[in-house]
mmCIF file with all atom_site columns, C-alpha atoms in Angstrom:
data_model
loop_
_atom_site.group_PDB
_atom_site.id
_atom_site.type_symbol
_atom_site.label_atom_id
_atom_site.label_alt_id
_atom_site.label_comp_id
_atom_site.label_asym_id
_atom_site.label_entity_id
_atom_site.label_seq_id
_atom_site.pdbx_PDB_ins_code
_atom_site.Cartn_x
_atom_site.Cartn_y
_atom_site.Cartn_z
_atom_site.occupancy
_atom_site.B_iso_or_equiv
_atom_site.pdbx_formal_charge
_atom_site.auth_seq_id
_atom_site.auth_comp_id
_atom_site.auth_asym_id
_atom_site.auth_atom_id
_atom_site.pdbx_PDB_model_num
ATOM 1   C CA . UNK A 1 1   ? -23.714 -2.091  -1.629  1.00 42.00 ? 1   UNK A CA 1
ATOM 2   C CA . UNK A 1 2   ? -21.990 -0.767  1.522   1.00 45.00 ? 2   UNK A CA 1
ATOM 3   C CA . UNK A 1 3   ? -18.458 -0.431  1.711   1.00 49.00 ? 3   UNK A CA 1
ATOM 4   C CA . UNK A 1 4   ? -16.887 -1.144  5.368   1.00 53.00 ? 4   UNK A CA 1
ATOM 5   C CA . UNK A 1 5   ? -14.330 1.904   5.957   1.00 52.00 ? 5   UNK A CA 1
ATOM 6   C CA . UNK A 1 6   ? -10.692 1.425   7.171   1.00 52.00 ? 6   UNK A CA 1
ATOM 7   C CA . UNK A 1 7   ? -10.175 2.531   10.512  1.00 48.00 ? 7   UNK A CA 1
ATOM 8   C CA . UNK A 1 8   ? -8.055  5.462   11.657  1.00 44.00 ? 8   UNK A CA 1
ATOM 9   C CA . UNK A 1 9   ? -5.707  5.552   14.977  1.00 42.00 ? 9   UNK A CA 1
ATOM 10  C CA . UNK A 1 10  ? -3.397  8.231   14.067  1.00 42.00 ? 10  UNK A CA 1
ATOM 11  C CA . UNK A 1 11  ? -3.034  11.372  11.265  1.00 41.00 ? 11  UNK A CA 1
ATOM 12  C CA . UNK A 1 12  ? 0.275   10.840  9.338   1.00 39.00 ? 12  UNK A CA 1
ATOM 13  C CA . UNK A 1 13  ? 1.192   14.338  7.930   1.00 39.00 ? 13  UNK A CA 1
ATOM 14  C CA . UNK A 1 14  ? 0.005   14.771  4.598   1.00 37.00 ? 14  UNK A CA 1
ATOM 15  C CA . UNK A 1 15  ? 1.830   14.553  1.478   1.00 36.00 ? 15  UNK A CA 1
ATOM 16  C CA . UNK A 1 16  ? 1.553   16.188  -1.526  1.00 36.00 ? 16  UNK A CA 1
ATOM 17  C CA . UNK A 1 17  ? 4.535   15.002  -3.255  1.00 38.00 ? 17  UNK A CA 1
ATOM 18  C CA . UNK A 1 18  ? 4.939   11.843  -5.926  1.00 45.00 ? 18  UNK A CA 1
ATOM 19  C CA . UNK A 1 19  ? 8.304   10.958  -5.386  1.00 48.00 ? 19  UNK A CA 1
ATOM 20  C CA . UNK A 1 20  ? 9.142   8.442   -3.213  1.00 53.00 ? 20  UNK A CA 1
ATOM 21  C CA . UNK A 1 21  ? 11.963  9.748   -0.300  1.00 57.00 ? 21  UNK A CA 1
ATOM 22  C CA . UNK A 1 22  ? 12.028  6.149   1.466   1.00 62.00 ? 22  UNK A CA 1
ATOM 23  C CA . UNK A 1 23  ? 13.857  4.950   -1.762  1.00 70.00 ? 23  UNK A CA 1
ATOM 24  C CA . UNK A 1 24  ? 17.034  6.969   -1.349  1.00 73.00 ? 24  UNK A CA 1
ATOM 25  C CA . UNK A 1 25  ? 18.620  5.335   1.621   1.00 87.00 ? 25  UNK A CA 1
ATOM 26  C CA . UNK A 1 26  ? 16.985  2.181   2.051   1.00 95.00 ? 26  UNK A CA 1
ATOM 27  C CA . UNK A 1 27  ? 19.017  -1.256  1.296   1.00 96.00 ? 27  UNK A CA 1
ATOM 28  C CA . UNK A 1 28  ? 16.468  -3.233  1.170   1.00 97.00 ? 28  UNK A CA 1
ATOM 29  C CA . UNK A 1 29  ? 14.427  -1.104  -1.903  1.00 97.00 ? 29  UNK A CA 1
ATOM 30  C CA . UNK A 1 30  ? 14.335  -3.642  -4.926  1.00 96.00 ? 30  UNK A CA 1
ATOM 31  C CA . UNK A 1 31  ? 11.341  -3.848  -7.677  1.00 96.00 ? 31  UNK A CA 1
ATOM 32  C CA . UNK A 1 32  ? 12.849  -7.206  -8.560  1.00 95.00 ? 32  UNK A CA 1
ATOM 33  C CA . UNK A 1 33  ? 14.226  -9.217  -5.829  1.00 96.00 ? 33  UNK A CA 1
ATOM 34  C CA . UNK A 1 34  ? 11.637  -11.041 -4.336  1.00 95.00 ? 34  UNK A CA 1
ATOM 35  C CA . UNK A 1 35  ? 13.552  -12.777 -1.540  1.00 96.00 ? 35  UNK A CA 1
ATOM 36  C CA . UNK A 1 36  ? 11.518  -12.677 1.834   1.00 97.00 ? 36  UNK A CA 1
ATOM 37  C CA . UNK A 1 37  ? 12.996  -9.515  4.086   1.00 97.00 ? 37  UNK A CA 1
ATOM 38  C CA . UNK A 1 38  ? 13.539  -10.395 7.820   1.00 96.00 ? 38  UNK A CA 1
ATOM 39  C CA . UNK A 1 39  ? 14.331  -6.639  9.063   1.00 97.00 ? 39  UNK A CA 1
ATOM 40  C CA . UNK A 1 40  ? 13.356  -5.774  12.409  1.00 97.00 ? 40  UNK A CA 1
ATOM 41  C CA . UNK A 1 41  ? 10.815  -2.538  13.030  1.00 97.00 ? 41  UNK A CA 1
ATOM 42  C CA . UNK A 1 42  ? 14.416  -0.670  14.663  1.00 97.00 ? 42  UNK A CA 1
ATOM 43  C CA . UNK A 1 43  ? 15.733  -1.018  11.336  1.00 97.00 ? 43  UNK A CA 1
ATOM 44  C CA . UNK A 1 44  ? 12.318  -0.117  9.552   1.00 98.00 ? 44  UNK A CA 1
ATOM 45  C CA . UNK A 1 45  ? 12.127  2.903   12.274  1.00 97.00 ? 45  UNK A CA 1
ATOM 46  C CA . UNK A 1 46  ? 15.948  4.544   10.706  1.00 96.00 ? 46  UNK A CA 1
ATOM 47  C CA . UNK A 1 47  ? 14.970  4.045   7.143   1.00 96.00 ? 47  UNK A CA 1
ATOM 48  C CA . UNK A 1 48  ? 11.197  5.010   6.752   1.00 97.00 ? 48  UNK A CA 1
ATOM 49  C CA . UNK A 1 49  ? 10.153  8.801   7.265   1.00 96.00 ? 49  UNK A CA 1
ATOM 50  C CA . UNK A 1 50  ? 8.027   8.791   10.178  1.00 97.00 ? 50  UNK A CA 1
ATOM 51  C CA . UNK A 1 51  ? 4.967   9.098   8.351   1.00 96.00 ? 51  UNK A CA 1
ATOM 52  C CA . UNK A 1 52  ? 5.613   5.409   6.248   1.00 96.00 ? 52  UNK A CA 1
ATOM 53  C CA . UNK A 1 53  ? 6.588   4.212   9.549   1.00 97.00 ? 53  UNK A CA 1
ATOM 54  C CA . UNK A 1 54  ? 3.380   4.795   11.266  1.00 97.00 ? 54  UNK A CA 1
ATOM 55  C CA . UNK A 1 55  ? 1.479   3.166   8.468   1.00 97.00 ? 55  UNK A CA 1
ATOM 56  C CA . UNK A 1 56  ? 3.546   0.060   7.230   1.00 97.00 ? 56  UNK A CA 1
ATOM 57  C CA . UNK A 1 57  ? 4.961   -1.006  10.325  1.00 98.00 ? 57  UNK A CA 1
ATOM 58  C CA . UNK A 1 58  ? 2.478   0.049   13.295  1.00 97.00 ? 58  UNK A CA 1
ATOM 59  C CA . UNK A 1 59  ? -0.648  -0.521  10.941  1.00 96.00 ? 59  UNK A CA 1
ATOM 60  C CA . UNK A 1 60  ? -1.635  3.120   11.371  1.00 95.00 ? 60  UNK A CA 1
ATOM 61  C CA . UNK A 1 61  ? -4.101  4.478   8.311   1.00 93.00 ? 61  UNK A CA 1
ATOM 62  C CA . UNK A 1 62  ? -4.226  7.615   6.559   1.00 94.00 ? 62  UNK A CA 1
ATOM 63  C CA . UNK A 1 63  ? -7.286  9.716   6.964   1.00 93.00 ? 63  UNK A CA 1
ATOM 64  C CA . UNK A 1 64  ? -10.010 9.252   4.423   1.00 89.00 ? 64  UNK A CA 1
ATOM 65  C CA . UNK A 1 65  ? -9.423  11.222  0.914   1.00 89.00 ? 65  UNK A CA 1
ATOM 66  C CA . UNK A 1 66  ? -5.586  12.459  1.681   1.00 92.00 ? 66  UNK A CA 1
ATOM 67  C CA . UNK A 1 67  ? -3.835  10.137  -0.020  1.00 91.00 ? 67  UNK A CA 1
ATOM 68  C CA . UNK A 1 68  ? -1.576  11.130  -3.208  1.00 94.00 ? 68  UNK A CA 1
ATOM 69  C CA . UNK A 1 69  ? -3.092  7.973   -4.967  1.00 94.00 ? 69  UNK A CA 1
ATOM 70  C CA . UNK A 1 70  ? -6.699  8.062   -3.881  1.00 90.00 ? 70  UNK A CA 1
ATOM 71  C CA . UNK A 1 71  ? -7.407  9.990   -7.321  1.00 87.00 ? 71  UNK A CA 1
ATOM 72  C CA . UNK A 1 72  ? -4.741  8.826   -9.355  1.00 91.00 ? 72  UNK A CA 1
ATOM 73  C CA . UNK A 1 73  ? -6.000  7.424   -13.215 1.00 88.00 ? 73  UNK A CA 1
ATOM 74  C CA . UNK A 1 74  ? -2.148  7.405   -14.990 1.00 91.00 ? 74  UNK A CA 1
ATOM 75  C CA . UNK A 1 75  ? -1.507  3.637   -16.212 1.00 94.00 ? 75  UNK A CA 1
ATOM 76  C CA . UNK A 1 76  ? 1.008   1.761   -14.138 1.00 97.00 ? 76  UNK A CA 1
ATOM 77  C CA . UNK A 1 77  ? 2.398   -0.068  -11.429 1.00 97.00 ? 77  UNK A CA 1
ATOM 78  C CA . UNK A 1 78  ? 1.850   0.142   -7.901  1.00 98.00 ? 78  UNK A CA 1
ATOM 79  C CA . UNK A 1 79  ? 4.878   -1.110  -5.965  1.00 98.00 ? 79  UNK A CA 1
ATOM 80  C CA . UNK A 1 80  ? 5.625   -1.552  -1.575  1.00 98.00 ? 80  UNK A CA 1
ATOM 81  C CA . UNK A 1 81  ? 6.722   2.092   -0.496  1.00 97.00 ? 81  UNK A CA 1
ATOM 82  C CA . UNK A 1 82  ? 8.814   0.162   2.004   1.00 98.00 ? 82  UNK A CA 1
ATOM 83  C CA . UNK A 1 83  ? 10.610  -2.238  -0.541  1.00 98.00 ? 83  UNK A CA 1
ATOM 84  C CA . UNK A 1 84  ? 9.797   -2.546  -3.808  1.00 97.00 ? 84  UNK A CA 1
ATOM 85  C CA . UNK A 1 85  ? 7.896   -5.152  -4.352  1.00 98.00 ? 85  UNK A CA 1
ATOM 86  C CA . UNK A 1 86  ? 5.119   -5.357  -7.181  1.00 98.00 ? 86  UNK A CA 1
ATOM 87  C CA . UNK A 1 87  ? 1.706   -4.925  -5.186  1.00 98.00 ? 87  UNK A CA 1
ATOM 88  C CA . UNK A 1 88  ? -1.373  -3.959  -8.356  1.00 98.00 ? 88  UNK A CA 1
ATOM 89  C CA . UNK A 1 89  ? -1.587  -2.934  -11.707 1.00 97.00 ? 89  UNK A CA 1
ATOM 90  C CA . UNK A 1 90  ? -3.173  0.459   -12.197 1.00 96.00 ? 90  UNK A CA 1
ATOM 91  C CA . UNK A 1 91  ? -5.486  -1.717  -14.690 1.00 95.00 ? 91  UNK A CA 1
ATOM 92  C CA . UNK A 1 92  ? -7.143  -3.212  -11.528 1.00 96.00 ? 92  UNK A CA 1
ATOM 93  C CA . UNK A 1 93  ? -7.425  0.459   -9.567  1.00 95.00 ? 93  UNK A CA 1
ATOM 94  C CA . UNK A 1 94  ? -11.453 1.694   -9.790  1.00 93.00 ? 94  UNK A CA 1
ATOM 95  C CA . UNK A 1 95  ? -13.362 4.905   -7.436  1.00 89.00 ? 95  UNK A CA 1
ATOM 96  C CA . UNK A 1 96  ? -14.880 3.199   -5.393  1.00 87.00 ? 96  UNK A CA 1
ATOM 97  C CA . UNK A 1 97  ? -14.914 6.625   -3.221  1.00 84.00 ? 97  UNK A CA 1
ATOM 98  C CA . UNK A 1 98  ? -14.516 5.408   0.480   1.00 86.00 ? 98  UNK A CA 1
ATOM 99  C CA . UNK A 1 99  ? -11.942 7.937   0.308   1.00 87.00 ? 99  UNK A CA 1
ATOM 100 C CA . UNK A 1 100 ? -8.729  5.319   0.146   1.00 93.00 ? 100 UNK A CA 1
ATOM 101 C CA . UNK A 1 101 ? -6.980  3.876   -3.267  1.00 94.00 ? 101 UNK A CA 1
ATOM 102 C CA . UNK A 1 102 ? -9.091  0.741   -4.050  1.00 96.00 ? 102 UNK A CA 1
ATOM 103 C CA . UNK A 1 103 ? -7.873  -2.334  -6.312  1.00 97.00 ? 103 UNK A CA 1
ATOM 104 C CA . UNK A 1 104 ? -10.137 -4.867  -7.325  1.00 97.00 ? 104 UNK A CA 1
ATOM 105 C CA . UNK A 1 105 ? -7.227  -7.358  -7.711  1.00 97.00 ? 105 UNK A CA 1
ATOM 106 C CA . UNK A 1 106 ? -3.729  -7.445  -5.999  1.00 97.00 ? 106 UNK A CA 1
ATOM 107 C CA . UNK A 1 107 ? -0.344  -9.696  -7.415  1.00 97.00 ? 107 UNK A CA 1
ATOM 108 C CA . UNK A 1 108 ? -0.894  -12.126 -5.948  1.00 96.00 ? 108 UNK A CA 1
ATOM 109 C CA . UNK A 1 109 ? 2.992   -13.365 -5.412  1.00 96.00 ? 109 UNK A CA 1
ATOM 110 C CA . UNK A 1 110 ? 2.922   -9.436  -3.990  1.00 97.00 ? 110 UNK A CA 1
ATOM 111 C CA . UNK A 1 111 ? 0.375   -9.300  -1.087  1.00 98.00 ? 111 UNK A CA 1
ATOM 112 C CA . UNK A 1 112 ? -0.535  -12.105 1.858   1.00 98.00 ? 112 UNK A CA 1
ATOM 113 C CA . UNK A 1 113 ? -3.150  -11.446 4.726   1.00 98.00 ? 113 UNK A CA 1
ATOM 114 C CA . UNK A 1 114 ? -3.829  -11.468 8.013   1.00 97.00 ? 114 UNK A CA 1
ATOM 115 C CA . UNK A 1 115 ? -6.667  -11.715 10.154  1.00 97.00 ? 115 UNK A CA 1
ATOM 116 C CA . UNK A 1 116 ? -7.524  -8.137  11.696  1.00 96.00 ? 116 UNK A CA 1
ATOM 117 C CA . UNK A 1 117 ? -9.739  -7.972  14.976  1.00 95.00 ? 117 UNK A CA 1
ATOM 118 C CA . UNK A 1 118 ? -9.011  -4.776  16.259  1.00 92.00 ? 118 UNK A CA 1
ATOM 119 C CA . UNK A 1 119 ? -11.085 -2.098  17.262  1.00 89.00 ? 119 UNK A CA 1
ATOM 120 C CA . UNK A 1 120 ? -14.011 -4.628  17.442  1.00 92.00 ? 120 UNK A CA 1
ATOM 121 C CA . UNK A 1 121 ? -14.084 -5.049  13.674  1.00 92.00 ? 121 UNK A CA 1
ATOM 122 C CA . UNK A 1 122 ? -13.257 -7.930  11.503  1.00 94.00 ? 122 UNK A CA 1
ATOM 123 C CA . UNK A 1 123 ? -11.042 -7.549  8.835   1.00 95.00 ? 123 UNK A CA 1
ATOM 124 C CA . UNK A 1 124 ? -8.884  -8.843  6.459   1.00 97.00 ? 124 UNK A CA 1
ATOM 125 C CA . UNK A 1 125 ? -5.188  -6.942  6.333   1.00 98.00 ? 125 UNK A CA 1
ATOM 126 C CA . UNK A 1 126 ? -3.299  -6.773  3.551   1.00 98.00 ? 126 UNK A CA 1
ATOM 127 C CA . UNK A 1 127 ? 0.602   -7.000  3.753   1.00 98.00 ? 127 UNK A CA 1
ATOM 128 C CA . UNK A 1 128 ? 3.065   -7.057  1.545   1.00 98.00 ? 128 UNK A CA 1
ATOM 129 C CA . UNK A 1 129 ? 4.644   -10.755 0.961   1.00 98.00 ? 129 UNK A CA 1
ATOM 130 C CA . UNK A 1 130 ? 8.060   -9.794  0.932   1.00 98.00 ? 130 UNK A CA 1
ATOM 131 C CA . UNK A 1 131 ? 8.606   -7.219  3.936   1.00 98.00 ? 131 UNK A CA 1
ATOM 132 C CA . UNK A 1 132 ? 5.318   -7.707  5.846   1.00 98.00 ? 132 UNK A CA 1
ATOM 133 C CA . UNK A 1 133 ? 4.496   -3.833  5.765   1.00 98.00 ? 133 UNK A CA 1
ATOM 134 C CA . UNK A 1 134 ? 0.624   -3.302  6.598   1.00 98.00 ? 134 UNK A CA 1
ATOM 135 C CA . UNK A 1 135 ? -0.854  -1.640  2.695   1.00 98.00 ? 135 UNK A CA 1
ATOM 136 C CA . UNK A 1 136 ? -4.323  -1.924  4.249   1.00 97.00 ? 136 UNK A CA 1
ATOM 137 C CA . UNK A 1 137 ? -7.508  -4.065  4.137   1.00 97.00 ? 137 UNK A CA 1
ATOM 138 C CA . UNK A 1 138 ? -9.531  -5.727  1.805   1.00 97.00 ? 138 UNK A CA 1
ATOM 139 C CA . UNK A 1 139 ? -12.916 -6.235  1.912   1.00 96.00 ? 139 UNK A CA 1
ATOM 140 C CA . UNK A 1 140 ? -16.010 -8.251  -0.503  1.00 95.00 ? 140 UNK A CA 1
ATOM 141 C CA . UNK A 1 141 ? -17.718 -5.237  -1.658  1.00 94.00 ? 141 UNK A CA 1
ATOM 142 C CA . UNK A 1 142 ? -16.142 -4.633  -4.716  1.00 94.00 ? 142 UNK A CA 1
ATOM 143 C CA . UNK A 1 143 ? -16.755 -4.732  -8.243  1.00 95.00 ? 143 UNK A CA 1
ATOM 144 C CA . UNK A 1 144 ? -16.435 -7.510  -10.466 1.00 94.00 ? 144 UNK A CA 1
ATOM 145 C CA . UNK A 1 145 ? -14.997 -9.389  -11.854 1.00 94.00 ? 145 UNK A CA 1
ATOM 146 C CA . UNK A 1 146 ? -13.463 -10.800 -8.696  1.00 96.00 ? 146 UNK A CA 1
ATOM 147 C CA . UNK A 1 147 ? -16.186 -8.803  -6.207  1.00 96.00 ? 147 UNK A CA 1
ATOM 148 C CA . UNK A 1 148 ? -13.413 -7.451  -3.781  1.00 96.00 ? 148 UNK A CA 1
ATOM 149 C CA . UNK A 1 149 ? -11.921 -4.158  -3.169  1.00 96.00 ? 149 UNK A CA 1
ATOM 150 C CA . UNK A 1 150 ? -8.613  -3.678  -1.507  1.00 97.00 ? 150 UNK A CA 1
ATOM 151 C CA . UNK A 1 151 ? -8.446  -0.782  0.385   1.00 96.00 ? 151 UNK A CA 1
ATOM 152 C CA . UNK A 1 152 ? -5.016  1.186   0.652   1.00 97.00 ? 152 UNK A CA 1
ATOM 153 C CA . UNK A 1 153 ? -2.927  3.708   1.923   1.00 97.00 ? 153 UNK A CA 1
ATOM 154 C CA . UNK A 1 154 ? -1.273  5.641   -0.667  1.00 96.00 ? 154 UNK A CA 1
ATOM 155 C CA . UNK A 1 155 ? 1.959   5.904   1.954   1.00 96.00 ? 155 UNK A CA 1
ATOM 156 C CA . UNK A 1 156 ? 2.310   2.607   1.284   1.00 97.00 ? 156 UNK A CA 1
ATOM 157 C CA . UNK A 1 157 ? 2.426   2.733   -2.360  1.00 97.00 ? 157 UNK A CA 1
ATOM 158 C CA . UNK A 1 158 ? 5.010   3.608   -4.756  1.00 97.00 ? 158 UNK A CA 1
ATOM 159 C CA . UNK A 1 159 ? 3.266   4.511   -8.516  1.00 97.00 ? 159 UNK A CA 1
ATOM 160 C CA . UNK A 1 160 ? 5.579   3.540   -11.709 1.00 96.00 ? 160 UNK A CA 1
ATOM 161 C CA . UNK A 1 161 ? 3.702   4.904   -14.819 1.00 94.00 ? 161 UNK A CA 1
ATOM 162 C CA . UNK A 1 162 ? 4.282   3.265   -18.100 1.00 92.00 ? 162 UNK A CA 1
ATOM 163 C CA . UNK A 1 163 ? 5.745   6.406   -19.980 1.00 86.00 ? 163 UNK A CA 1
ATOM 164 C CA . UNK A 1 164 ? 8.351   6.288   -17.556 1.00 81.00 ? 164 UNK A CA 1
ATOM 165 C CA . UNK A 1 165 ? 9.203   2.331   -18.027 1.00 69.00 ? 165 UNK A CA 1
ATOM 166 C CA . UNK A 1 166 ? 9.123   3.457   -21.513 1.00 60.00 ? 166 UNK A CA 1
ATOM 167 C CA . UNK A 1 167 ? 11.543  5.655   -21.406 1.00 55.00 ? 167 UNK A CA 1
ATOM 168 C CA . UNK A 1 168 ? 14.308  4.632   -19.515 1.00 51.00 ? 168 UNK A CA 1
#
């Protein structure tokens, strides 16, 4: 098996920390309002750090093993960076070590796709349903039991671990 690698236009700082700063001042941030956002990218571009901004709204991609998540086993939820919404279950994460976060299933009322042509590749984006942020690509080498991996940036994720659902 082969696994297709996302491609790379720019290199987002990297970040180290697991909090999530986009969180703090952004109106839109909800983990359980699933209404479809309509905010334009010069509202995005005052709210997101610049880093977020380059990957969920411009489609920009983090380079290859630098994401917080790419080796991340704690049991959880993976929510949109940018608002909230429920994206994967850490149940459905796997190494599939291309050097991104991989799934092998996404929520399905979370994510929608787009057809990807650029730089002379086919490819199937993956953004989130509610606020149309670019997470990253998904592609049918994966394991089963559905045979597909989704391939993401970790700027585009926000991890919720059980123990802390638990305890608040």
């Amino acid at each position: 098996m082969s696994l297709q690698m996302c491609t790379q236009v720019k290199q987002p700082e990297k970040s180290t920390s697991m909090e999530n700063s986009t969180t703090k001042n952004n109106p839109y941030y909800s983990r359980t309002d699933r209404t479809k956002l309509n905010v334009p990218n010069s509202e995005w571009k005052k709210i997101l750090s610049p880093d977020v901004y380059a990957i969920a709204r411009e489609a920009d991609t983090e380079r290859p093993g630098t994401g917080k998540y790419n080796i991340h086993d704690e049991l959880g939820e993976y929510y949109c960076a940018v608002c909230g919404n429920h994206l994967f279950r850490s149940d459905a994460k796997f190494s599939s070590t291309c050097g991104w976060p991989s799934f092998f299933e996404a929520d399905k009322e979370g994510t929608a796709y787009n057809r990807d042509s650029t730089y002379g590749m086919e490819r199937i984006e993956v953004v989130c349903k509610r606020c149309d942020s670019h997470l990253g690509h998904v592609f049918n080498d994966g394991p089963p039991p559905t045979g597909t991996r989704y391939c993401m940036n970790s700027l585009s994720l926000e991890f919720v671990g059980d123990s802390e659902k638990e305890t608040k």
